[in-house]
mmCIF file of C-alpha atoms in Angstrom:
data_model
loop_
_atom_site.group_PDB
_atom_site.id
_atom_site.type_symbol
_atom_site.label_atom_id
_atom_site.label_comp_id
_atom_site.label_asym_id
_atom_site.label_seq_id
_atom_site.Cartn_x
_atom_site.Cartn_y
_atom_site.Cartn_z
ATOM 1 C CA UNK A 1215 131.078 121.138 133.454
ATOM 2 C CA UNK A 1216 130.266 119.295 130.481
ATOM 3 C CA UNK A 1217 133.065 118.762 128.020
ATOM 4 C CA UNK A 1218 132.998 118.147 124.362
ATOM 5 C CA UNK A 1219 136.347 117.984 122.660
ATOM 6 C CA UNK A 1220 137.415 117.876 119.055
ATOM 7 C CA UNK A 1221 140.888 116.102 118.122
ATOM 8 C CA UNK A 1222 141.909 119.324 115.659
ATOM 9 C CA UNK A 1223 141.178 122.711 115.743
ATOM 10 C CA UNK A 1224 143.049 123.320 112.392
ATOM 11 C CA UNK A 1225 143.688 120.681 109.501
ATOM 12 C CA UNK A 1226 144.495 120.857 105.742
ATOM 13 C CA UNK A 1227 143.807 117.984 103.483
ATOM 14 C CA UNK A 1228 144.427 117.214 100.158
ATOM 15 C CA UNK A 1229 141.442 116.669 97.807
ATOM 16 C CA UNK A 1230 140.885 112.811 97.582
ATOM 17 C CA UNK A 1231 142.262 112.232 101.252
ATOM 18 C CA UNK A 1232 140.043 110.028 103.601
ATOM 19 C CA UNK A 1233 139.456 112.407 106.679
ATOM 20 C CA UNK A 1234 138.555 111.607 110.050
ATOM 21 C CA UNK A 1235 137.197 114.246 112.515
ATOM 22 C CA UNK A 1236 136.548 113.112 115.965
ATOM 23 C CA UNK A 1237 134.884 113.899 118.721
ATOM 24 C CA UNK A 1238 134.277 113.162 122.898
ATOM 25 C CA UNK A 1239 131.762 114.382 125.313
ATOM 26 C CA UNK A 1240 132.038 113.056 129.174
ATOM 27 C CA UNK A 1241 128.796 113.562 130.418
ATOM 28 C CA UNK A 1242 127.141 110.450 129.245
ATOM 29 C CA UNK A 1243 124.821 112.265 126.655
ATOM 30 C CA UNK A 1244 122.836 109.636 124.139
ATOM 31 C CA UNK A 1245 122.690 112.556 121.684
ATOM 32 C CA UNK A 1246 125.564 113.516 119.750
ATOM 33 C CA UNK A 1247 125.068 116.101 116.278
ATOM 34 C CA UNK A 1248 128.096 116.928 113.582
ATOM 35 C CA UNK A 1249 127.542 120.617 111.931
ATOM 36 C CA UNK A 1250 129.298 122.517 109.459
ATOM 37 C CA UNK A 1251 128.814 126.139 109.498
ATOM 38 C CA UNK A 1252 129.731 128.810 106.971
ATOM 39 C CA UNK A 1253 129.309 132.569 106.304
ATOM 40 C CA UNK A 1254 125.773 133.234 105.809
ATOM 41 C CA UNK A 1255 124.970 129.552 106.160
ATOM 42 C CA UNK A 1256 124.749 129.172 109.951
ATOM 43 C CA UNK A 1257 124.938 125.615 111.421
ATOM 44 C CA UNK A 1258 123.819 122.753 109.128
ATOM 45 C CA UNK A 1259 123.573 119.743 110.465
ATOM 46 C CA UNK A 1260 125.417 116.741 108.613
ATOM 47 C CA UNK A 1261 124.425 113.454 110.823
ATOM 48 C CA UNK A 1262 123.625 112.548 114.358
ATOM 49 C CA UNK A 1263 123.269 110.112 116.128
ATOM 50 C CA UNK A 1264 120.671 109.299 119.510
ATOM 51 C CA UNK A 1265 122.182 106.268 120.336
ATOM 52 C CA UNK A 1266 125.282 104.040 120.103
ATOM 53 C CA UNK A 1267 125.425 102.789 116.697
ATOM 54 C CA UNK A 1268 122.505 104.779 115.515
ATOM 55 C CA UNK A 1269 123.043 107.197 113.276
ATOM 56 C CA UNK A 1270 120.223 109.469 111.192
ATOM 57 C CA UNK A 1271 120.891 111.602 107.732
ATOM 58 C CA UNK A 1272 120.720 115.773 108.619
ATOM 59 C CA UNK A 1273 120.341 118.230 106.426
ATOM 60 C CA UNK A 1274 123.492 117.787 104.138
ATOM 61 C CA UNK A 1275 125.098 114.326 104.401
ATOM 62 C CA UNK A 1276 126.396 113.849 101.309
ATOM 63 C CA UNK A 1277 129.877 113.150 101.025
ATOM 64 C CA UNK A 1278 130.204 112.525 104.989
ATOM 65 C CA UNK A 1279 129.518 109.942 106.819
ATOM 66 C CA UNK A 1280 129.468 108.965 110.693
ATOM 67 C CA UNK A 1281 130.297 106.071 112.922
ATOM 68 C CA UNK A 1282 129.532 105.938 116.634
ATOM 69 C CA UNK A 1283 130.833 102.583 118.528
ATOM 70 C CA UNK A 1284 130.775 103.945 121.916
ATOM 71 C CA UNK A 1285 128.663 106.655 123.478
ATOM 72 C CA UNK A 1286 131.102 109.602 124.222
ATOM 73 C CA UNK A 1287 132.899 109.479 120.745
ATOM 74 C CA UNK A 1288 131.184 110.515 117.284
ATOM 75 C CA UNK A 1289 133.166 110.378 114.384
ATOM 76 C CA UNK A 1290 132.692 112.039 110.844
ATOM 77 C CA UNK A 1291 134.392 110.913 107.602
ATOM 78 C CA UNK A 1292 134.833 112.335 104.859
ATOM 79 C CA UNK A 1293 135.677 109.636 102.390
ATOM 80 C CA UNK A 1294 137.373 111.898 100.098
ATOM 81 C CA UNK A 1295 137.921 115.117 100.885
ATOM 82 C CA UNK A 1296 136.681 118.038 98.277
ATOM 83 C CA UNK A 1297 137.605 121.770 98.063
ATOM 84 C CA UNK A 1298 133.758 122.326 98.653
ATOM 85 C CA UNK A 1299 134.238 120.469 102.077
ATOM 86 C CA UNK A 1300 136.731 123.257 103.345
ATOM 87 C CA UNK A 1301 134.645 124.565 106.603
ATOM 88 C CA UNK A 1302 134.558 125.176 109.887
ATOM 89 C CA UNK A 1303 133.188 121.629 111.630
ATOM 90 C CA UNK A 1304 131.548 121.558 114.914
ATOM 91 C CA UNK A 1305 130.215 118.898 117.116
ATOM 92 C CA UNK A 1306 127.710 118.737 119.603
ATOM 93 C CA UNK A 1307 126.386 116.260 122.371
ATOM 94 C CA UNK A 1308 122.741 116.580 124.136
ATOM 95 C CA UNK A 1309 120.894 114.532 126.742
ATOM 96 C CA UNK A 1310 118.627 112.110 125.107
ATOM 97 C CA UNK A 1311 115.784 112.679 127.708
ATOM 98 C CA UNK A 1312 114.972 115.486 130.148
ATOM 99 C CA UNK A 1313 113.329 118.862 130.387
ATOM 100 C CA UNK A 1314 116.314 120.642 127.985
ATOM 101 C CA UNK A 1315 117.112 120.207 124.846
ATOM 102 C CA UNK A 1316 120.240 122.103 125.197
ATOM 103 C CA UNK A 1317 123.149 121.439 122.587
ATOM 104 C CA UNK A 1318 126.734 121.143 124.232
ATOM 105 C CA UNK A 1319 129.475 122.387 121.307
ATOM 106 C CA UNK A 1320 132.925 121.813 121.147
ATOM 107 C CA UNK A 1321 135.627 124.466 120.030
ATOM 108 C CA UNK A 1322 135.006 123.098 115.835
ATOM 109 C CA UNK A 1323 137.914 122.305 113.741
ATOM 110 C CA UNK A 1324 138.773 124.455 110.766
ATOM 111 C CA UNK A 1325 139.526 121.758 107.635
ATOM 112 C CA UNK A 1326 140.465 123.538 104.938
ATOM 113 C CA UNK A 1327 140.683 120.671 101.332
ATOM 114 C CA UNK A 1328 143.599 122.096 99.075
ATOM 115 C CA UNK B 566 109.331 125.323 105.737
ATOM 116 C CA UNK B 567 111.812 124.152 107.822
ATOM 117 C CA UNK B 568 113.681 127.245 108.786
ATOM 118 C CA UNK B 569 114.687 129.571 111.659
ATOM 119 C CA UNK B 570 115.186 133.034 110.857
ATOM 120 C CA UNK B 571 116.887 136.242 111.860
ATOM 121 C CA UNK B 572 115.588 139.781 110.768
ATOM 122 C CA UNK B 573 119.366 141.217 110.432
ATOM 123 C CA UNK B 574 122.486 139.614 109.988
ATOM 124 C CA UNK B 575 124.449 142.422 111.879
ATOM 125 C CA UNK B 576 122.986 144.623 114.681
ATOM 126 C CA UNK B 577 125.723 147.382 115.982
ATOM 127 C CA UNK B 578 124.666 149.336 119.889
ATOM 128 C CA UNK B 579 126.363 151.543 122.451
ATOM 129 C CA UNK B 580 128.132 149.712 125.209
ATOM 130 C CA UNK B 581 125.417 150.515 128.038
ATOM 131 C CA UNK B 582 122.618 150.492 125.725
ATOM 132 C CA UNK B 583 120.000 147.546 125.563
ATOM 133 C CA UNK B 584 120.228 145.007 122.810
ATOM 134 C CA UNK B 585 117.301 143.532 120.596
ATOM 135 C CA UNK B 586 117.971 140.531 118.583
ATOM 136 C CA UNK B 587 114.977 139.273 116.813
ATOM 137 C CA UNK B 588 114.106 135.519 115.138
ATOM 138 C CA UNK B 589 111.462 134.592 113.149
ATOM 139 C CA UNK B 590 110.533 130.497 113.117
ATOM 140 C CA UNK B 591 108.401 128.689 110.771
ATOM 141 C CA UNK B 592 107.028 125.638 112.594
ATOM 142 C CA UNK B 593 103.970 126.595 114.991
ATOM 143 C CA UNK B 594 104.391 123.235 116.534
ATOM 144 C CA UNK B 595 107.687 124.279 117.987
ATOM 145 C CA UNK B 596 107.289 123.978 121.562
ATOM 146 C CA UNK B 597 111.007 124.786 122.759
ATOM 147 C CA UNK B 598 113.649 127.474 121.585
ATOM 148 C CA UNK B 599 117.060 128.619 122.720
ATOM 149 C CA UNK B 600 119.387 130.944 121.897
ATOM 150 C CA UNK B 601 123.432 130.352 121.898
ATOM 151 C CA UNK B 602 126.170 132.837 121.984
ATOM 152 C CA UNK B 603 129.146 132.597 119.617
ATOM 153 C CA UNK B 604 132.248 134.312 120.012
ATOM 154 C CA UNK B 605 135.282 134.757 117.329
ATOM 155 C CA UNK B 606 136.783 131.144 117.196
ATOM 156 C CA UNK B 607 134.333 129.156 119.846
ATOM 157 C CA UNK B 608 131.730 127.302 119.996
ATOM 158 C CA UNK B 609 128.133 128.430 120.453
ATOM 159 C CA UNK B 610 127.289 128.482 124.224
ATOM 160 C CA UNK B 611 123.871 128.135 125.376
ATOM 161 C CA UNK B 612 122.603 131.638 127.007
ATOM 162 C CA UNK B 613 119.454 130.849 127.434
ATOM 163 C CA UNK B 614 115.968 128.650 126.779
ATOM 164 C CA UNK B 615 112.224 128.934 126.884
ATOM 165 C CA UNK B 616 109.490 126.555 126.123
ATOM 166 C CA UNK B 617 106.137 127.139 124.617
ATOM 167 C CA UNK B 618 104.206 127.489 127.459
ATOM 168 C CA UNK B 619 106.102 130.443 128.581
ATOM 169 C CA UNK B 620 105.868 134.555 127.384
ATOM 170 C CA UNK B 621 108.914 135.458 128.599
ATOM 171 C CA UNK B 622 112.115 133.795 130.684
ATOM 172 C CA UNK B 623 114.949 135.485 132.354
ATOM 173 C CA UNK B 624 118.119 135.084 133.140
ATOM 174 C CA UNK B 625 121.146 137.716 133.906
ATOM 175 C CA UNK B 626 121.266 140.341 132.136
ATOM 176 C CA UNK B 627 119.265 138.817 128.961
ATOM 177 C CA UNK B 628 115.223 138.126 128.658
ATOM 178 C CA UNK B 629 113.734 135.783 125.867
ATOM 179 C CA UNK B 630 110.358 136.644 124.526
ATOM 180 C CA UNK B 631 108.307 134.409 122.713
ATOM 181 C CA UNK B 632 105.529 135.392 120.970
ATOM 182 C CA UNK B 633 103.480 132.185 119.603
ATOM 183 C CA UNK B 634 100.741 134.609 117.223
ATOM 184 C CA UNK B 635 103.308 135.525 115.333
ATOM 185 C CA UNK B 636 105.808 132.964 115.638
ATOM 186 C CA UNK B 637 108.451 135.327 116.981
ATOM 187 C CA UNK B 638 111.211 135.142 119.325
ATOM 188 C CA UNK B 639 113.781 137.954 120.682
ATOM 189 C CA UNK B 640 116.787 137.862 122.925
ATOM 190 C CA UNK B 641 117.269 141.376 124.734
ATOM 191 C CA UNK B 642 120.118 142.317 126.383
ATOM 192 C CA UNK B 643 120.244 144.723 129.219
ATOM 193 C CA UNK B 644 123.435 147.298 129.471
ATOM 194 C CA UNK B 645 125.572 145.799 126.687
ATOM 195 C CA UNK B 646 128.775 145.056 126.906
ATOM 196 C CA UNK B 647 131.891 144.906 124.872
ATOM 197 C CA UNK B 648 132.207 141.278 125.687
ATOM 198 C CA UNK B 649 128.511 140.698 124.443
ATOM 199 C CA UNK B 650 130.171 141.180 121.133
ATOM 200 C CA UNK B 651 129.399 137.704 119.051
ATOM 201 C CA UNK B 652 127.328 136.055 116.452
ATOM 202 C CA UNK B 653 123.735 134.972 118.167
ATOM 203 C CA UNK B 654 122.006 132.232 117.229
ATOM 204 C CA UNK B 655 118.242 131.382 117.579
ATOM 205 C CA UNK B 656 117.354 127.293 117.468
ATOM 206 C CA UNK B 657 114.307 125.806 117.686
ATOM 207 C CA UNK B 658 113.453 121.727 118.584
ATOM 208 C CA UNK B 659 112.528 120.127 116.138
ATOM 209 C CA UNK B 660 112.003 116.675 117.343
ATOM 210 C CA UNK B 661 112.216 116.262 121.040
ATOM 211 C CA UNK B 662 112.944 111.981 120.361
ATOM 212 C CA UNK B 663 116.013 113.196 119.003
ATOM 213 C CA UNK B 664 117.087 116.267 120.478
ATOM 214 C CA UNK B 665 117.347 117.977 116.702
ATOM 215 C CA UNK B 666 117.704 121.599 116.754
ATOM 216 C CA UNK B 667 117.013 123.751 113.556
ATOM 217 C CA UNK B 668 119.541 126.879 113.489
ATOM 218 C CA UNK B 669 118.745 130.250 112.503
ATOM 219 C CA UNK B 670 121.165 131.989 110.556
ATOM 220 C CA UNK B 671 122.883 134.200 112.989
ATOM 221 C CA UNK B 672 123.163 137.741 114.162
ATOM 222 C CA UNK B 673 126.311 139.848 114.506
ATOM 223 C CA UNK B 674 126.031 142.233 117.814
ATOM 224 C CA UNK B 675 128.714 145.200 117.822
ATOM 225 C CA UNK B 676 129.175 146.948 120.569
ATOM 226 C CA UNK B 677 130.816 150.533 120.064
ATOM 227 C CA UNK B 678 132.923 151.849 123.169
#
């Protein structure tokens, strides 16, 4: 089975802090995606990234930003943290090629910016 | 626009009865959708896909219809159960180079015992 993992499930910040989310899939995908979702909102998609050290803008990137050095890990910073940031974040990983197009999640991680 | 839709944002049946969850998508040129399953403090899990040369697909216990005229997609659900109970989501591709999917909103499904 494919697993994607996220190192936190829950984390409080303070506003200003540098914050690092991270993330590993082990099935080789060449696709990984960083949402945020909240009530009413759905899933927005904040970067990706189709290849190692390739990264593209989503739909709201500002404030984040990404960093991908090896192919199962995706990482999202948030250079400093505000109380708007406070969400549930959830990452995804995807096969670059292929007949599907199917997204792979992890569990998310629940930041909350005090 | 760029946008995936959902006609209700909560949709409550009787365990046993059939579900219908409906999406509405923008781009015509859309030529692969799935829907995803999440449940109270998961991820979204992938139930099932269809691509745009297809009417209908299906898998257990859940069809997908697509119809292209009026850019509409539905996710039924045959005999539901209490542990159908989640948020679904409707995604469509929006470019297959790299593997971006555009989310719908979501749909609450409650199913009373």
């Amino acid at each position: 089975d494919v697993k994607v993992t996220q190192s936190s499930r829950y984390l409080v910040k303070r506003t200003g802090e540098k914050v690092f989310l991270e993330c590993v899939q082990d099935m080789d995908h060449e696709n990984m995606f960083w949402y945020r979702q909240d009530p009413g909102l759905g899933l927005r998609l904040i970067y990706f990234s189709y290849d190692v050290k390739m990264k593209e803008k989503g739909d709201i990137p500002e404030g984040y930003s990404v960093s991908r050095e090896k192919k199962e890990r995706f990482s999202l910073i948030l250079e400093s943290a505000s109380t708007n940031q406070t969400s549930m974040y959830l990452c995804a990983s995807s096969f670059g090629r292929g007949t599907s197009y199917e997204q792979y999640f992890g569990p998310g991680t629940r930041l909350t910016v005090t | 626009g760029e946008s995936v839709g959902l006609h209700l944002p909560t949709l409550s049946v009787q365990e046993g009865d059939n579900s219908i969850i409906n999406c509405a998508y923008s781009n015509s040129a859309s030529d692969y959708f799935i829907w995803y399953k999440q449940e109270s403090g998961k991820g979204p899990q992938f139930i099932i896909d269809i691509r745009s040369n297809m009417d209908k697909r299906q898998g257990q216990r859940v069809t997908v219809l697509l119809n292209k005229t009026v850019k509409h997609l539905s996710l039924q659900i045959a005999a539901t159960q209490p542990g159908d109970s989640a948020v679904y989501f409707c995604a469509e591709i929006w470019s297959s180079n790299t593997g971006k999917l555009i989310f719908g909103q979501g749909t609450t499904l409650q199913v009373k015992p």
